[in-house]
GROMACS .gro file of C-alpha atoms in nm:
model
  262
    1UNK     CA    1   0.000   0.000   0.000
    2UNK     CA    2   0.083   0.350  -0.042
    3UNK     CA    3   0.051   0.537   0.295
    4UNK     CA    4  -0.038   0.932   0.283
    5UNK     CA    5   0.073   1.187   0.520
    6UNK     CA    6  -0.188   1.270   0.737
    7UNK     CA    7  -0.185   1.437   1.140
    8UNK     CA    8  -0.142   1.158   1.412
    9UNK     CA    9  -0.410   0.963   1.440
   10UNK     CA   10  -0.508   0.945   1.126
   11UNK     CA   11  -0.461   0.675   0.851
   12UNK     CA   12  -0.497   0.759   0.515
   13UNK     CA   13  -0.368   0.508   0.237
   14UNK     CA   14  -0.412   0.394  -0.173
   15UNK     CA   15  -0.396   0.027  -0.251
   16UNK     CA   16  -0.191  -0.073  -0.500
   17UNK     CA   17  -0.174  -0.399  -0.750
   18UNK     CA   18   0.008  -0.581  -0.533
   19UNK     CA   19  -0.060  -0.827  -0.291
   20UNK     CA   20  -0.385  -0.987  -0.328
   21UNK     CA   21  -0.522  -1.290  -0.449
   22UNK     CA   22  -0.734  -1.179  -0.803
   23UNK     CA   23  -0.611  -1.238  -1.171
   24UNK     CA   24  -0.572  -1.100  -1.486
   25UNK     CA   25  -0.675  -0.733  -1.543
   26UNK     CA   26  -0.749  -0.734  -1.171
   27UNK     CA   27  -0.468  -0.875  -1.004
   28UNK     CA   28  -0.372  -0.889  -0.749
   29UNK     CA   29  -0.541  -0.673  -0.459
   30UNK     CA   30  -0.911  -0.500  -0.596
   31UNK     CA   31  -1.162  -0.475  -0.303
   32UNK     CA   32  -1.427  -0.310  -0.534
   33UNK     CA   33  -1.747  -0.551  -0.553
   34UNK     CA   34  -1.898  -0.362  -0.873
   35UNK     CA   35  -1.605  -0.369  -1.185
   36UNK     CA   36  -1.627  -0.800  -1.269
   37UNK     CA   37  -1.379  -0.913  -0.976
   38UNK     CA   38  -1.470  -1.287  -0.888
   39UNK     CA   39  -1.683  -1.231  -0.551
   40UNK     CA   40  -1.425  -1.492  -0.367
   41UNK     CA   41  -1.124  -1.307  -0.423
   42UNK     CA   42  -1.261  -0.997  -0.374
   43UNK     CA   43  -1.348  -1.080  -0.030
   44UNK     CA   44  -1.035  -1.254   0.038
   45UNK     CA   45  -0.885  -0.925  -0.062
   46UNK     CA   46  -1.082  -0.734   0.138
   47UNK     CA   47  -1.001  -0.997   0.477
   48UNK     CA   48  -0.656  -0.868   0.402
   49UNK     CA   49  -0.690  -0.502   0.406
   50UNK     CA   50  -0.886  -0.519   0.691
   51UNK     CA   51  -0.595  -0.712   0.885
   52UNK     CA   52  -0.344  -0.475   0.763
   53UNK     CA   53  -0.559  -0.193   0.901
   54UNK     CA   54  -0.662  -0.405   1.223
   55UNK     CA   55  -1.036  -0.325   1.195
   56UNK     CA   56  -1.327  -0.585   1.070
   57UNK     CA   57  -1.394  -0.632   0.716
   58UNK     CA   58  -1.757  -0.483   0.815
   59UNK     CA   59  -1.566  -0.171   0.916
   60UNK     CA   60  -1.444  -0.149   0.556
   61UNK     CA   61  -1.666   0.145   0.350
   62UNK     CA   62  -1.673   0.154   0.004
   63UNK     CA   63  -2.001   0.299  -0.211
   64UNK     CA   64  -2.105   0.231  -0.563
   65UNK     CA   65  -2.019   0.542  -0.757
   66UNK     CA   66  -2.177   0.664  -1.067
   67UNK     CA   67  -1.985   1.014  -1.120
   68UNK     CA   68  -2.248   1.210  -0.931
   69UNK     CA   69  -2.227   1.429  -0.652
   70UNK     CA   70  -2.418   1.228  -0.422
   71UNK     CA   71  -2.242   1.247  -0.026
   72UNK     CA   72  -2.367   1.021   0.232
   73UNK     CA   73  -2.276   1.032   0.620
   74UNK     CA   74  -2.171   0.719   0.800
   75UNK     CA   75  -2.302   0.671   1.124
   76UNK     CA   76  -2.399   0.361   1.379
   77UNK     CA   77  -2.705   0.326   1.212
   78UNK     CA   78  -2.547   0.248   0.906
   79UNK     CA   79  -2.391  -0.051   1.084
   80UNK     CA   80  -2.755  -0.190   1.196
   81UNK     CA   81  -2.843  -0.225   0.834
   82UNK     CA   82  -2.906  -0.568   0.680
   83UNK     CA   83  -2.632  -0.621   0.383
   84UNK     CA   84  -2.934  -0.526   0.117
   85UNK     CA   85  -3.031  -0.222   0.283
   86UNK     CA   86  -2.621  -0.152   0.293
   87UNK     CA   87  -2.610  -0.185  -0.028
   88UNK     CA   88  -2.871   0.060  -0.121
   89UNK     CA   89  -2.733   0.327   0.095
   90UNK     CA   90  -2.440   0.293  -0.055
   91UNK     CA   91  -2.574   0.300  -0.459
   92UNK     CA   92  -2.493   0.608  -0.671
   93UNK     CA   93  -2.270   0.764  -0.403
   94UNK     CA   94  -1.932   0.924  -0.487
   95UNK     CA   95  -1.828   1.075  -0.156
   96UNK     CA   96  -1.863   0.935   0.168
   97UNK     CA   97  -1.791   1.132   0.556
   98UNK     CA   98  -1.765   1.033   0.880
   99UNK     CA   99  -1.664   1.138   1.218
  100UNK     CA  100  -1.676   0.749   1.364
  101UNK     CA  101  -1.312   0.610   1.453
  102UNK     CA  102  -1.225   0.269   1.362
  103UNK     CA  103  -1.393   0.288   1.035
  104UNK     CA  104  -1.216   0.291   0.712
  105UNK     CA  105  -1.415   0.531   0.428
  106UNK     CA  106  -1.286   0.497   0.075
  107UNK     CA  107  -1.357   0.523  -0.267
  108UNK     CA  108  -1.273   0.304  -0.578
  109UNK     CA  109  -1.066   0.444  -0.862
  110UNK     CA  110  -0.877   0.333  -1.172
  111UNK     CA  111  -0.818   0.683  -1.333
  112UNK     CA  112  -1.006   0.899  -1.210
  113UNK     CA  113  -0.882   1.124  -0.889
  114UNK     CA  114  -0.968   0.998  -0.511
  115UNK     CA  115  -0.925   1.293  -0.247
  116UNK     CA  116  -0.938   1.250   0.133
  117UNK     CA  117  -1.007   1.545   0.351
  118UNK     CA  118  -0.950   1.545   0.742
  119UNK     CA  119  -1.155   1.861   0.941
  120UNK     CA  120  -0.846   1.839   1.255
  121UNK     CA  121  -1.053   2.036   1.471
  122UNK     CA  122  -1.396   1.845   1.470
  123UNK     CA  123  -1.247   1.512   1.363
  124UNK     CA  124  -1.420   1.421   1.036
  125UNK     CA  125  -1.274   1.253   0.752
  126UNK     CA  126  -1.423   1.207   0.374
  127UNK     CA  127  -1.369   1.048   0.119
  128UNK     CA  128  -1.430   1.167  -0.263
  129UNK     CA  129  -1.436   1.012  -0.606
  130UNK     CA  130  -1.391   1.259  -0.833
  131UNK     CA  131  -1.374   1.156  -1.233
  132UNK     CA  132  -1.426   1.427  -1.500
  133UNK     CA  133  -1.796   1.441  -1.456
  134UNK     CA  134  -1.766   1.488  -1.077
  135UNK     CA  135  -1.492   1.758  -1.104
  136UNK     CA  136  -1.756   1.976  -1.348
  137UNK     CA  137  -2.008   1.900  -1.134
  138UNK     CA  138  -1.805   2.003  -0.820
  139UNK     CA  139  -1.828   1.695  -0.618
  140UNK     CA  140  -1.536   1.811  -0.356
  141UNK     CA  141  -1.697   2.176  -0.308
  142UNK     CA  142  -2.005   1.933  -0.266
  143UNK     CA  143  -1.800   1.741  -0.008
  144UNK     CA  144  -1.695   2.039   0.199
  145UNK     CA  145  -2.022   2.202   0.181
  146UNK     CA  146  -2.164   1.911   0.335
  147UNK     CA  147  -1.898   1.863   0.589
  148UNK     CA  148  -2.006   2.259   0.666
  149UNK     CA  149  -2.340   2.188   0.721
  150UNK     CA  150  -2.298   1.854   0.941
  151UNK     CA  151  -1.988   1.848   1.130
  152UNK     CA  152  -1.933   2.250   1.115
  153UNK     CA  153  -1.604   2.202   0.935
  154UNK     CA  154  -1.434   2.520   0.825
  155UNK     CA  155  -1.211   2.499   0.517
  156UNK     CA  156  -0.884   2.633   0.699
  157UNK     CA  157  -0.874   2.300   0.960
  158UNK     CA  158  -0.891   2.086   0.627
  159UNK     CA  159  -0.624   1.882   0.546
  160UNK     CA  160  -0.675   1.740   0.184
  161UNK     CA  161  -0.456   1.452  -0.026
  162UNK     CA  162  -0.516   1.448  -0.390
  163UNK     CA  163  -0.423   1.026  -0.407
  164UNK     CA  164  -0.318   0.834  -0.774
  165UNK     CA  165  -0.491   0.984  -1.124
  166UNK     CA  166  -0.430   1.023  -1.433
  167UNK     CA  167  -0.205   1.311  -1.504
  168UNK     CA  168  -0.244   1.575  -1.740
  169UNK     CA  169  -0.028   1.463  -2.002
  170UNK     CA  170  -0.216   1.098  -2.033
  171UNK     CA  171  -0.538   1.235  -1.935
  172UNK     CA  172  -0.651   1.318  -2.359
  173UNK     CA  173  -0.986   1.445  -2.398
  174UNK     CA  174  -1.253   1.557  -2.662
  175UNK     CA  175  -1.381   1.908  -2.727
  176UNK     CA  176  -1.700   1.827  -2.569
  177UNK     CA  177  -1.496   1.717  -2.239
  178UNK     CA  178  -1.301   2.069  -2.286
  179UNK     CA  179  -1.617   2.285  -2.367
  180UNK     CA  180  -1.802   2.144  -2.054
  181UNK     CA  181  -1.500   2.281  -1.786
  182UNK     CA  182  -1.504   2.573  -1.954
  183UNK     CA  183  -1.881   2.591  -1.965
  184UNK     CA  184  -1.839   2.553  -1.554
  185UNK     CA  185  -1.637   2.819  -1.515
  186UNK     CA  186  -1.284   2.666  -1.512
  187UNK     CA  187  -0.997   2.884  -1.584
  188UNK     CA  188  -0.870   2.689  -1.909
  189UNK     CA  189  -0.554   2.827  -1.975
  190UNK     CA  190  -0.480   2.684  -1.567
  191UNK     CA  191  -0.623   2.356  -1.652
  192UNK     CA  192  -0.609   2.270  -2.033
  193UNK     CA  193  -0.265   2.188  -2.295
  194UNK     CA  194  -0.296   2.043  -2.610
  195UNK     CA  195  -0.092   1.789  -2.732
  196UNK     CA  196   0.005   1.585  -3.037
  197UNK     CA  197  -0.323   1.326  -3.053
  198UNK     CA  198  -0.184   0.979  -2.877
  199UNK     CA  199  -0.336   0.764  -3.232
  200UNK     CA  200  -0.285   1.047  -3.493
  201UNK     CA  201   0.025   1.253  -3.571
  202UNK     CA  202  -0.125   1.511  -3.771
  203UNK     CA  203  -0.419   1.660  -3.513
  204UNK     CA  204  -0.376   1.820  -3.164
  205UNK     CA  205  -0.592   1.703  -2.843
  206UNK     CA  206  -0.713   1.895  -2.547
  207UNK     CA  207  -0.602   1.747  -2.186
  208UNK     CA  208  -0.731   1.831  -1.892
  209UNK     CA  209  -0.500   1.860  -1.497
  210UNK     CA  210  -0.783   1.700  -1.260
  211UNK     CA  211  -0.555   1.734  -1.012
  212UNK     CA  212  -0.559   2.135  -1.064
  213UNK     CA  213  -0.923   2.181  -1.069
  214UNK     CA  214  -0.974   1.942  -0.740
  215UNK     CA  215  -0.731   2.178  -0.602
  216UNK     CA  216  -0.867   2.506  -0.724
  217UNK     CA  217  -1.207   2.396  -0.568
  218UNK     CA  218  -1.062   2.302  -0.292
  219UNK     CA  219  -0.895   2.661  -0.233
  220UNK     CA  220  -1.208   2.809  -0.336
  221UNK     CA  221  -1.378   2.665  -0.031
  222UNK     CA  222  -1.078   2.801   0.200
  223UNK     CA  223  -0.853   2.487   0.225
  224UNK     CA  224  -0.518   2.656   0.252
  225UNK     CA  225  -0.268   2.585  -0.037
  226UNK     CA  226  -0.032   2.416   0.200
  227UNK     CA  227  -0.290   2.172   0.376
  228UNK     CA  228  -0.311   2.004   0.015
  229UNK     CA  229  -0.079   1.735  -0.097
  230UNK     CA  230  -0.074   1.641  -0.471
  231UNK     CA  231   0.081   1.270  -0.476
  232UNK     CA  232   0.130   1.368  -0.825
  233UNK     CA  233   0.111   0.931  -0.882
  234UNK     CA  234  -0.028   0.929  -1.241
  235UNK     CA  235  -0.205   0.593  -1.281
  236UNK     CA  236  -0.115   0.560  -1.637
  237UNK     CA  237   0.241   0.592  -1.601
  238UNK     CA  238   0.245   0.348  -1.335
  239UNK     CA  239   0.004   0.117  -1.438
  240UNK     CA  240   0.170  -0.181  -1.323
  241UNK     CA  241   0.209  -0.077  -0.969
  242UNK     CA  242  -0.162   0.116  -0.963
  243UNK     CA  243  -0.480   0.009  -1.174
  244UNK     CA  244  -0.563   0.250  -1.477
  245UNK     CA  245  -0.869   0.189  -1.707
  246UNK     CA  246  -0.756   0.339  -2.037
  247UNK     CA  247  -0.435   0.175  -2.011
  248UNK     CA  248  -0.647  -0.230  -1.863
  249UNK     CA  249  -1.001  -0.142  -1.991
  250UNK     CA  250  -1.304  -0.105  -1.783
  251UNK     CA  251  -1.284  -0.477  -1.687
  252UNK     CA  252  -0.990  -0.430  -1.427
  253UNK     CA  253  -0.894  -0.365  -1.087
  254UNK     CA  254  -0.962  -0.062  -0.889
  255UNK     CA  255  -0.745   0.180  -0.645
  256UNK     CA  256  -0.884   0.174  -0.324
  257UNK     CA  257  -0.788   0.509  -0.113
  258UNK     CA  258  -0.951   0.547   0.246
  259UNK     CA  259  -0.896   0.729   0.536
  260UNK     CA  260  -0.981   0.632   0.913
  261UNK     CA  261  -0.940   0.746   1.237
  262UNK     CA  262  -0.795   0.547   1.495
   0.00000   0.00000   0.00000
């Protein structure tokens, strides 16, 4: 695993490839129930992490995302659920927060850019998933403005990591993709370079820093500069350490990065 630097107390980690028990495009350590992992080994998986972060499996909190800006809060009652109605409160959620120690809150990448945020002064911790759809839509803002409203976080006692994504140079995009961050207000010429298209010499393609804009939005809602890491680990690069859909396809392993109080 790849451990991120977080104030005492906290643990905040990325999984990586290795370790685990799956195969082929998902080997070896996916926890994520939803991309086409073999059920078996995706528990097995998941037995592991949780003995590596000396918690149950149980206490182990990953949603099913769909690149919305859905936020859920996880609380005891969560805990009293039966595994279907667990599974529901978890569907078509992309950021999850908590201020319960001993549990693990994560999300599930293979691209796209996971961010953890820890409020030191109330002692709340999210977790974000935040693709291209969720950084136009503003799913961290979304995050902190929840966070606000809940816990009474303040953006200055957030401390925010910015885990494994693609990187701006792999990260290619369409004009569509470009038009709709600069339909939202992005500052393109802080976000956007073109390059030489990766399967045609002769045209230029727009790419987009995800890392930038998480970070911008993040600043925007008074997280200071220095309170933000970048890990700056692009998953295409270092696809065989970390899992990345455009370089696997969709039918691959996925990233887990969670945080947790102890």
């Amino acid at each position: 695993m790849t451990y991120h630097d977080l104030p005492d107390g906290v643990v905040a980690f990325s999984t990586t490839r290795h370790g685990g028990v799956s195969q082929g495009n998902y080997s070896e350590f996916n926890i994520n129930p939803y991309c086409g992992d073999e059920p078996d080994a995706v528990k097995r998986n998941l037995a592991l992490l949780a003995n590596i972060l000396f918690v149950p499996a149980k206490h182990i909190v990953l949603p099913h995302q769909t690149h919305g800006i859905e936020v859920r809060k996880i609380t005891d009652d969560f805990f009293s659920l039966d595994e279907t109605n667990k599974k529901t409160f978890l569907e078509g959620v992309d950021a999850l927060m908590t201020d319960m120690r001993n549990v693990c809150i994560g999300v599930s990448t293979a691209d796209c850019i996971p961010i953890l945020l820890y409020d030191c002064v109330h002692h709340v911790v999210a977790a974000v998933h935040a693709g291209w759809r969720g950084t136009v839509s503003g799913i961290v803002r979304e995050t902190i403005s929840k966070m606000q409203s809940t816990y009474g976080t303040q953006g200055k006692d957030i401390w925010a990591i910015i885990g494994p994504g693609i990187s701006l140079e792999h990260f290619e995009v369409g004009d569509e993709v470009y038009e709709q961050f600069e339909k939202a207000g992005f500052r393109m010429l802080n976000i956007a370079k073109r390059y030489p298209c990766s399967t045609n010499d002769h045209s230029w393609k727009w790419h987009i820093d995800l890392w930038a804009c998480n970070r911008m939005q993040m600043e925007e809602m008074g997280v200071l500069p220095e309170q933000i890491q970048v890990t700056g680990i692009c998953t295409y690069t270092q696809y065989k350490d970390y899992f990345s859909a455009r370089r696997l396809g969709i039918n691959s392993g996925r990233i887990f990065t969670g945080i947790m109080m102890k």
